[in-house]
PDB file of C-alpha atoms in Angstrom:
ATOM      1  CA  ALA N   1      13.303  -8.892  -7.592  1.00  0.00           C
ATOM      2  CA  GLN N   2       9.827  -9.447  -6.243  1.00  0.00           C
ATOM      3  CA  SER N   3       6.608  -8.850  -8.126  1.00  0.00           C
ATOM      4  CA  VAL N   4       2.859  -9.308  -7.939  1.00  0.00           C
ATOM      5  CA  ALA N   5       0.422  -9.869 -10.770  1.00  0.00           C
ATOM      6  CA  GLN N   6      -3.285  -9.182 -10.556  1.00  0.00           C
ATOM      7  CA  PRO N   7      -4.483 -10.341 -13.956  1.00  0.00           C
ATOM      8  CA  GLU N   8      -7.954  -8.791 -13.806  1.00  0.00           C
ATOM      9  CA  ASP N   9      -8.419  -5.041 -13.867  1.00  0.00           C
ATOM     10  CA  GLN N  10     -12.058  -5.476 -12.881  1.00  0.00           C
ATOM     11  CA  VAL N  11     -14.222  -8.207 -11.437  1.00  0.00           C
ATOM     12  CA  ASN N  12     -17.993  -8.009 -11.560  1.00  0.00           C
ATOM     13  CA  VAL N  13     -20.168 -10.172  -9.337  1.00  0.00           C
ATOM     14  CA  ALA N  14     -23.780 -10.192  -8.237  1.00  0.00           C
ATOM     15  CA  GLU N  15     -24.592  -9.599  -4.597  1.00  0.00           C
ATOM     16  CA  GLY N  16     -24.866 -12.850  -2.707  1.00  0.00           C
ATOM     17  CA  ASN N  17     -22.604 -14.715  -5.109  1.00  0.00           C
ATOM     18  CA  PRO N  18     -19.090 -15.838  -4.197  1.00  0.00           C
ATOM     19  CA  LEU N  19     -16.218 -13.673  -5.342  1.00  0.00           C
ATOM     20  CA  THR N  20     -12.595 -14.337  -6.198  1.00  0.00           C
ATOM     21  CA  VAL N  21      -9.894 -11.795  -6.872  1.00  0.00           C
ATOM     22  CA  LYS N  22      -6.757 -13.360  -8.294  1.00  0.00           C
ATOM     23  CA  CYS N  23      -3.147 -12.752  -7.320  1.00  0.00           C
ATOM     24  CA  THR N  24       0.107 -14.448  -8.249  1.00  0.00           C
ATOM     25  CA  TYR N  25       3.527 -13.512  -6.951  1.00  0.00           C
ATOM     26  CA  SER N  26       7.218 -13.952  -7.544  1.00  0.00           C
ATOM     27  CA  VAL N  27       9.825 -13.685  -4.786  1.00  0.00           C
ATOM     28  CA  SER N  28      13.069 -15.264  -3.765  1.00  0.00           C
ATOM     29  CA  GLY N  29      12.728 -16.612  -0.281  1.00  0.00           C
ATOM     30  CA  ASN N  30       9.615 -17.235   1.726  1.00  0.00           C
ATOM     31  CA  PRO N  31       6.767 -14.900   0.810  1.00  0.00           C
ATOM     32  CA  TYR N  32       4.786 -12.759   3.208  1.00  0.00           C
ATOM     33  CA  LEU N  33       1.530 -11.950   1.419  1.00  0.00           C
ATOM     34  CA  PHE N  34      -1.055  -9.268   2.097  1.00  0.00           C
ATOM     35  CA  TRP N  35      -4.398  -8.058   0.814  1.00  0.00           C
ATOM     36  CA  TYR N  36      -5.477  -4.450   1.169  1.00  0.00           C
ATOM     37  CA  VAL N  37      -8.667  -2.672   0.141  1.00  0.00           C
ATOM     38  CA  GLN N  38      -8.992   0.946  -0.955  1.00  0.00           C
ATOM     39  CA  TYR N  39     -12.257   2.855  -1.044  1.00  0.00           C
ATOM     40  CA  PRO N  40     -12.504   6.048  -3.127  1.00  0.00           C
ATOM     41  CA  ASN N  41     -10.392   8.889  -1.751  1.00  0.00           C
ATOM     42  CA  ARG N  42      -9.274   6.769   1.176  1.00  0.00           C
ATOM     43  CA  GLY N  43      -6.103   5.056   2.286  1.00  0.00           C
ATOM     44  CA  LEU N  44      -5.375   1.361   2.137  1.00  0.00           C
ATOM     45  CA  GLN N  45      -7.063  -0.812   4.722  1.00  0.00           C
ATOM     46  CA  PHE N  46      -5.549  -4.117   5.775  1.00  0.00           C
ATOM     47  CA  LEU N  47      -7.684  -7.200   5.099  1.00  0.00           C
ATOM     48  CA  LEU N  48      -5.471 -10.191   5.828  1.00  0.00           C
ATOM     49  CA  LYS N  49      -1.976 -11.617   5.604  1.00  0.00           C
ATOM     50  CA  TYR N  50      -0.178 -14.901   5.173  1.00  0.00           C
ATOM     51  CA  ILE N  51       3.140 -15.478   6.885  1.00  0.00           C
ATOM     52  CA  THR N  52       3.298 -19.171   7.577  1.00  0.00           C
ATOM     53  CA  GLY N  53       1.113 -22.027   8.717  1.00  0.00           C
ATOM     54  CA  ASP N  54      -2.388 -22.773   7.496  1.00  0.00           C
ATOM     55  CA  ASN N  55      -2.790 -22.077   3.797  1.00  0.00           C
ATOM     56  CA  LEU N  56      -6.290 -20.681   4.303  1.00  0.00           C
ATOM     57  CA  VAL N  57      -6.169 -17.282   5.951  1.00  0.00           C
ATOM     58  CA  LYS N  58      -9.251 -15.553   7.319  1.00  0.00           C
ATOM     59  CA  GLY N  59      -9.437 -11.804   7.534  1.00  0.00           C
ATOM     60  CA  SER N  60     -11.671  -8.819   8.008  1.00  0.00           C
ATOM     61  CA  TYR N  61     -15.252  -8.441   6.704  1.00  0.00           C
ATOM     62  CA  GLY N  62     -15.624 -12.130   5.882  1.00  0.00           C
ATOM     63  CA  PHE N  63     -12.751 -12.251   3.401  1.00  0.00           C
ATOM     64  CA  GLU N  64     -10.326 -15.129   3.182  1.00  0.00           C
ATOM     65  CA  ALA N  65      -7.382 -16.032   0.993  1.00  0.00           C
ATOM     66  CA  GLU N  66      -5.737 -19.272   0.023  1.00  0.00           C
ATOM     67  CA  PHE N  67      -1.979 -19.549  -0.243  1.00  0.00           C
ATOM     68  CA  ASN N  68      -0.832 -22.009  -2.915  1.00  0.00           C
ATOM     69  CA  LYS N  69       2.926 -22.409  -2.988  1.00  0.00           C
ATOM     70  CA  SER N  70       3.094 -24.593  -6.087  1.00  0.00           C
ATOM     71  CA  GLN N  71       1.037 -22.142  -8.115  1.00  0.00           C
ATOM     72  CA  THR N  72       2.561 -19.080  -6.382  1.00  0.00           C
ATOM     73  CA  SER N  73      -0.926 -17.727  -5.866  1.00  0.00           C
ATOM     74  CA  PHE N  74      -2.805 -15.990  -3.100  1.00  0.00           C
ATOM     75  CA  HIS N  75      -6.366 -15.486  -4.315  1.00  0.00           C
ATOM     76  CA  LEU N  76      -8.821 -13.445  -2.270  1.00  0.00           C
ATOM     77  CA  LYS N  77     -12.259 -14.943  -1.729  1.00  0.00           C
ATOM     78  CA  LYS N  78     -15.566 -14.270  -0.067  1.00  0.00           C
ATOM     79  CA  PRO N  79     -18.483 -16.710   0.023  1.00  0.00           C
ATOM     80  CA  SER N  80     -21.202 -14.085  -0.392  1.00  0.00           C
ATOM     81  CA  ALA N  81     -20.470 -10.646  -1.861  1.00  0.00           C
ATOM     82  CA  LEU N  82     -22.060  -7.416  -0.663  1.00  0.00           C
ATOM     83  CA  VAL N  83     -22.574  -4.209  -2.599  1.00  0.00           C
ATOM     84  CA  SER N  84     -20.474  -2.512   0.084  1.00  0.00           C
ATOM     85  CA  ASP N  85     -17.519  -4.729  -0.917  1.00  0.00           C
ATOM     86  CA  SER N  86     -17.187  -2.710  -4.119  1.00  0.00           C
ATOM     87  CA  ALA N  87     -13.698  -1.171  -3.968  1.00  0.00           C
ATOM     88  CA  LEU N  88     -10.152  -1.462  -5.277  1.00  0.00           C
ATOM     89  CA  TYR N  89      -8.243  -4.474  -3.982  1.00  0.00           C
ATOM     90  CA  PHE N  90      -4.467  -4.779  -3.829  1.00  0.00           C
ATOM     91  CA  CYS N  91      -2.341  -7.845  -3.338  1.00  0.00           C
ATOM     92  CA  ALA N  92       1.179  -7.258  -1.971  1.00  0.00           C
ATOM     93  CA  VAL N  93       4.263  -9.329  -1.195  1.00  0.00           C
ATOM     94  CA  THR N  94       7.587  -9.154   0.562  1.00  0.00           C
ATOM     95  CA  GLY N  95      10.357 -11.695   0.105  1.00  0.00           C
ATOM     96  CA  GLY N  96      13.342 -11.651   2.410  1.00  0.00           C
ATOM     97  CA  GLY N  97      13.012  -8.062   3.552  1.00  0.00           C
ATOM     98  CA  ASN N  98      10.477  -5.446   4.565  1.00  0.00           C
ATOM     99  CA  LYS N  99       9.939  -3.834   1.190  1.00  0.00           C
ATOM    100  CA  LEU N 100       6.269  -4.336   0.273  1.00  0.00           C
ATOM    101  CA  THR N 101       5.550  -4.614  -3.456  1.00  0.00           C
ATOM    102  CA  PHE N 102       1.998  -4.124  -4.678  1.00  0.00           C
ATOM    103  CA  GLY N 103       0.086  -5.427  -7.635  1.00  0.00           C
ATOM    104  CA  THR N 104      -1.741  -3.071  -9.959  1.00  0.00           C
ATOM    105  CA  GLY N 105      -5.046  -3.530  -8.198  1.00  0.00           C
ATOM    106  CA  THR N 106      -8.387  -5.098  -9.126  1.00  0.00           C
ATOM    107  CA  GLN N 107     -11.583  -3.080  -9.114  1.00  0.00           C
ATOM    108  CA  LEU N 108     -14.372  -5.152  -7.608  1.00  0.00           C
ATOM    109  CA  LYS N 109     -17.907  -4.209  -8.536  1.00  0.00           C
ATOM    110  CA  VAL N 110     -20.760  -5.932  -6.750  1.00  0.00           C
ATOM    111  CA  GLU N 111     -24.161  -5.359  -8.294  1.00  0.00           C
ATOM    112  CA  LEU N 112     -27.661  -5.919  -6.976  1.00  0.00           C
TER     113      LEU N 112
ATOM    114  CA  ASP P   1      -4.704   4.900  18.578  1.00  0.00           C
ATOM    115  CA  ALA P   2      -5.176   7.581  15.932  1.00  0.00           C
ATOM    116  CA  GLY P   3      -3.394   5.580  13.266  1.00  0.00           C
ATOM    117  CA  VAL P   4      -0.900   6.996  10.802  1.00  0.00           C
ATOM    118  CA  ILE P   5      -1.539  10.703  10.378  1.00  0.00           C
ATOM    119  CA  GLN P   6      -0.664  12.541   7.200  1.00  0.00           C
ATOM    120  CA  SER P   7      -0.905  16.221   6.448  1.00  0.00           C
ATOM    121  CA  PRO P   8      -2.084  18.011   4.487  1.00  0.00           C
ATOM    122  CA  ARG P   9      -4.860  15.885   2.966  1.00  0.00           C
ATOM    123  CA  HIS P  10      -4.792  17.943  -0.198  1.00  0.00           C
ATOM    124  CA  GLU P  11      -2.106  20.204  -1.607  1.00  0.00           C
ATOM    125  CA  VAL P  12      -2.273  22.293  -4.737  1.00  0.00           C
ATOM    126  CA  THR P  13       0.876  24.105  -5.728  1.00  0.00           C
ATOM    127  CA  GLU P  14       2.412  25.777  -8.716  1.00  0.00           C
ATOM    128  CA  MET P  15       5.198  24.232 -10.703  1.00  0.00           C
ATOM    129  CA  GLY P  16       8.574  25.155  -9.280  1.00  0.00           C
ATOM    130  CA  GLN P  17       7.373  25.550  -5.719  1.00  0.00           C
ATOM    131  CA  GLU P  18       8.632  23.503  -2.787  1.00  0.00           C
ATOM    132  CA  VAL P  19       6.193  21.006  -1.312  1.00  0.00           C
ATOM    133  CA  THR P  20       6.495  19.296   2.054  1.00  0.00           C
ATOM    134  CA  LEU P  21       4.358  16.335   3.029  1.00  0.00           C
ATOM    135  CA  ARG P  22       4.209  15.222   6.634  1.00  0.00           C
ATOM    136  CA  CYS P  23       3.648  11.945   8.413  1.00  0.00           C
ATOM    137  CA  LYS P  24       3.218  10.902  12.010  1.00  0.00           C
ATOM    138  CA  PRO P  25       3.557   7.130  12.409  1.00  0.00           C
ATOM    139  CA  ILE P  26       1.847   5.003  15.004  1.00  0.00           C
ATOM    140  CA  SER P  27       3.603   5.271  18.345  1.00  0.00           C
ATOM    141  CA  GLY P  28       5.992   2.377  18.901  1.00  0.00           C
ATOM    142  CA  HIS P  29       6.335   1.503  15.232  1.00  0.00           C
ATOM    143  CA  ASP P  30       9.935   1.219  14.081  1.00  0.00           C
ATOM    144  CA  TYR P  31       9.448   1.235  10.311  1.00  0.00           C
ATOM    145  CA  LEU P  32       8.136   4.053   8.136  1.00  0.00           C
ATOM    146  CA  PHE P  33       7.426   3.876   4.415  1.00  0.00           C
ATOM    147  CA  TRP P  34       6.570   6.490   1.782  1.00  0.00           C
ATOM    148  CA  TYR P  35       4.563   5.353  -1.259  1.00  0.00           C
ATOM    149  CA  ARG P  36       3.268   7.182  -4.303  1.00  0.00           C
ATOM    150  CA  GLN P  37       0.104   6.168  -6.158  1.00  0.00           C
ATOM    151  CA  THR P  38      -0.633   7.161  -9.740  1.00  0.00           C
ATOM    152  CA  MET P  39      -2.915   5.730 -12.379  1.00  0.00           C
ATOM    153  CA  MET P  40      -0.006   4.989 -14.677  1.00  0.00           C
ATOM    154  CA  ARG P  41       2.435   3.433 -12.205  1.00  0.00           C
ATOM    155  CA  GLY P  42       0.229   2.172  -9.406  1.00  0.00           C
ATOM    156  CA  LEU P  43       1.693   2.065  -5.905  1.00  0.00           C
ATOM    157  CA  GLU P  44       5.430   2.653  -5.807  1.00  0.00           C
ATOM    158  CA  LEU P  45       7.672   2.515  -2.761  1.00  0.00           C
ATOM    159  CA  LEU P  46       9.777   5.650  -2.627  1.00  0.00           C
ATOM    160  CA  ILE P  47      11.797   5.175   0.549  1.00  0.00           C
ATOM    161  CA  TYR P  48      11.634   3.460   3.896  1.00  0.00           C
ATOM    162  CA  PHE P  49      13.195   4.005   7.303  1.00  0.00           C
ATOM    163  CA  ASN P  50      14.012   1.702  10.177  1.00  0.00           C
ATOM    164  CA  ASN P  51      14.552   3.324  13.568  1.00  0.00           C
ATOM    165  CA  ASN P  52      14.700   6.720  11.838  1.00  0.00           C
ATOM    166  CA  VAL P  53      17.490   5.635   9.470  1.00  0.00           C
ATOM    167  CA  PRO P  54      16.844   5.489   5.708  1.00  0.00           C
ATOM    168  CA  ILE P  55      17.278   1.896   4.578  1.00  0.00           C
ATOM    169  CA  ASP P  56      16.261   1.928   0.927  1.00  0.00           C
ATOM    170  CA  ASP P  57      15.730   5.047  -1.162  1.00  0.00           C
ATOM    171  CA  SER P  58      16.043   3.361  -4.545  1.00  0.00           C
ATOM    172  CA  GLY P  59      12.481   4.338  -5.400  1.00  0.00           C
ATOM    173  CA  MET P  60      13.024   8.053  -5.038  1.00  0.00           C
ATOM    174  CA  PRO P  61      12.529   9.261  -8.592  1.00  0.00           C
ATOM    175  CA  GLU P  62      15.170  11.977  -8.707  1.00  0.00           C
ATOM    176  CA  ASP P  63      17.156  14.452  -6.689  1.00  0.00           C
ATOM    177  CA  ARG P  64      14.181  16.757  -6.418  1.00  0.00           C
ATOM    178  CA  PHE P  65      12.753  14.352  -3.852  1.00  0.00           C
ATOM    179  CA  SER P  66      14.119  14.068  -0.346  1.00  0.00           C
ATOM    180  CA  ALA P  67      12.835  12.456   2.843  1.00  0.00           C
ATOM    181  CA  LYS P  68      13.798  12.812   6.454  1.00  0.00           C
ATOM    182  CA  MET P  69      12.876  11.246   9.746  1.00  0.00           C
ATOM    183  CA  PRO P  70      14.329  13.408  12.518  1.00  0.00           C
ATOM    184  CA  ASN P  71      12.676  11.353  15.252  1.00  0.00           C
ATOM    185  CA  ALA P  72      10.430   8.361  15.757  1.00  0.00           C
ATOM    186  CA  SER P  73       7.295  10.509  15.645  1.00  0.00           C
ATOM    187  CA  PHE P  74       7.718  12.471  12.453  1.00  0.00           C
ATOM    188  CA  SER P  75       8.783  12.199   8.844  1.00  0.00           C
ATOM    189  CA  THR P  76       8.713  14.544   5.876  1.00  0.00           C
ATOM    190  CA  LEU P  77       8.810  14.066   2.134  1.00  0.00           C
ATOM    191  CA  LYS P  78       9.950  17.147   0.276  1.00  0.00           C
ATOM    192  CA  ILE P  79       9.792  17.919  -3.418  1.00  0.00           C
ATOM    193  CA  GLN P  80      11.831  20.865  -4.637  1.00  0.00           C
ATOM    194  CA  PRO P  81      11.142  22.100  -7.249  1.00  0.00           C
ATOM    195  CA  SER P  82       7.792  20.469  -7.929  1.00  0.00           C
ATOM    196  CA  GLU P  83       6.659  19.521 -11.437  1.00  0.00           C
ATOM    197  CA  PRO P  84       3.221  18.612 -12.841  1.00  0.00           C
ATOM    198  CA  ARG P  85       4.295  14.963 -13.214  1.00  0.00           C
ATOM    199  CA  ASP P  86       4.698  14.795  -9.437  1.00  0.00           C
ATOM    200  CA  SER P  87       0.916  15.011  -9.114  1.00  0.00           C
ATOM    201  CA  ALA P  88      -0.150  11.871  -7.262  1.00  0.00           C
ATOM    202  CA  VAL P  89      -1.420  10.565  -3.959  1.00  0.00           C
ATOM    203  CA  TYR P  90       1.400  10.087  -1.479  1.00  0.00           C
ATOM    204  CA  PHE P  91       0.904   7.553   1.282  1.00  0.00           C
ATOM    205  CA  CYS P  92       2.834   7.060   4.449  1.00  0.00           C
ATOM    206  CA  ALA P  93       2.761   3.702   6.228  1.00  0.00           C
ATOM    207  CA  SER P  94       4.267   2.495   9.473  1.00  0.00           C
ATOM    208  CA  SER P  95       4.977  -0.916  10.903  1.00  0.00           C
ATOM    209  CA  TYR P  96       6.191  -2.638  14.017  1.00  0.00           C
ATOM    210  CA  ARG P  97       8.964  -5.047  13.049  1.00  0.00           C
ATOM    211  CA  GLY P  98       8.263  -4.648   9.369  1.00  0.00           C
ATOM    212  CA  ARG P  99       6.565  -7.461   7.535  1.00  0.00           C
ATOM    213  CA  VAL P 100       6.126  -9.590  10.655  1.00  0.00           C
ATOM    214  CA  TYR P 101       3.178  -7.562  11.920  1.00  0.00           C
ATOM    215  CA  GLY P 102       2.119  -5.865   8.712  1.00  0.00           C
ATOM    216  CA  TYR P 103       1.773  -2.291   7.599  1.00  0.00           C
ATOM    217  CA  THR P 104      -0.710   0.458   8.508  1.00  0.00           C
ATOM    218  CA  PHE P 105      -1.342   3.170   5.960  1.00  0.00           C
ATOM    219  CA  GLY P 106      -2.321   6.776   6.408  1.00  0.00           C
ATOM    220  CA  SER P 107      -5.134   8.423   4.455  1.00  0.00           C
ATOM    221  CA  GLY P 108      -2.707   9.955   1.984  1.00  0.00           C
ATOM    222  CA  THR P 109      -1.929  13.408   0.630  1.00  0.00           C
ATOM    223  CA  ARG P 110      -3.321  14.255  -2.777  1.00  0.00           C
ATOM    224  CA  LEU P 111      -0.787  16.499  -4.470  1.00  0.00           C
ATOM    225  CA  THR P 112      -1.653  18.526  -7.539  1.00  0.00           C
ATOM    226  CA  VAL P 113       1.060  20.532  -9.229  1.00  0.00           C
ATOM    227  CA  VAL P 114      -0.266  23.035 -11.771  1.00  0.00           C
TER     228      VAL P 114
END
């Protein structure tokens, strides 16, 4: 079975400060990892993915994520947060197949 | 490209009624997924199709739920009879070659069963 853990229900950060949203995963086989963002009353928007290769993945809106195989983590980061980044963030994983399993989500709140 | 299109955006129905949710995937995509989002259970995969064939329906909660994909351009998720606990946001997603190229989600259908 595959699973994703997002240990923080909410992350608060001041605008201009760096942000990190944590994600750990468990799969058998090589993981394909994804980050999605959800704004209120909207669908999920793709941010970035890791399939293979460079452990640092760059995505949309200045976000990046670092794949760490030994720690089975895929934390989402951004060097300088914006108020408009406030949203619900989901980490997701697939193992050997195409079934995408999501974490419970982390609410990011960026304050002035 | 218009993306994944779901209809209706909102549906309010009475308990016991039949509900049909619709999805039009991105043209050329060969995978289609149905997810349900609730506060209690988060995002759950209900069923997914590959080339219009159901591959995994282990997430379908019970026999009241059924999904079809009669062609590459259209899928439905039907609940009959509906119950208040079915109230949720239902998302459809499509993909070209599955996980290789990622998944595109629709805007969802918010279902309320009263």
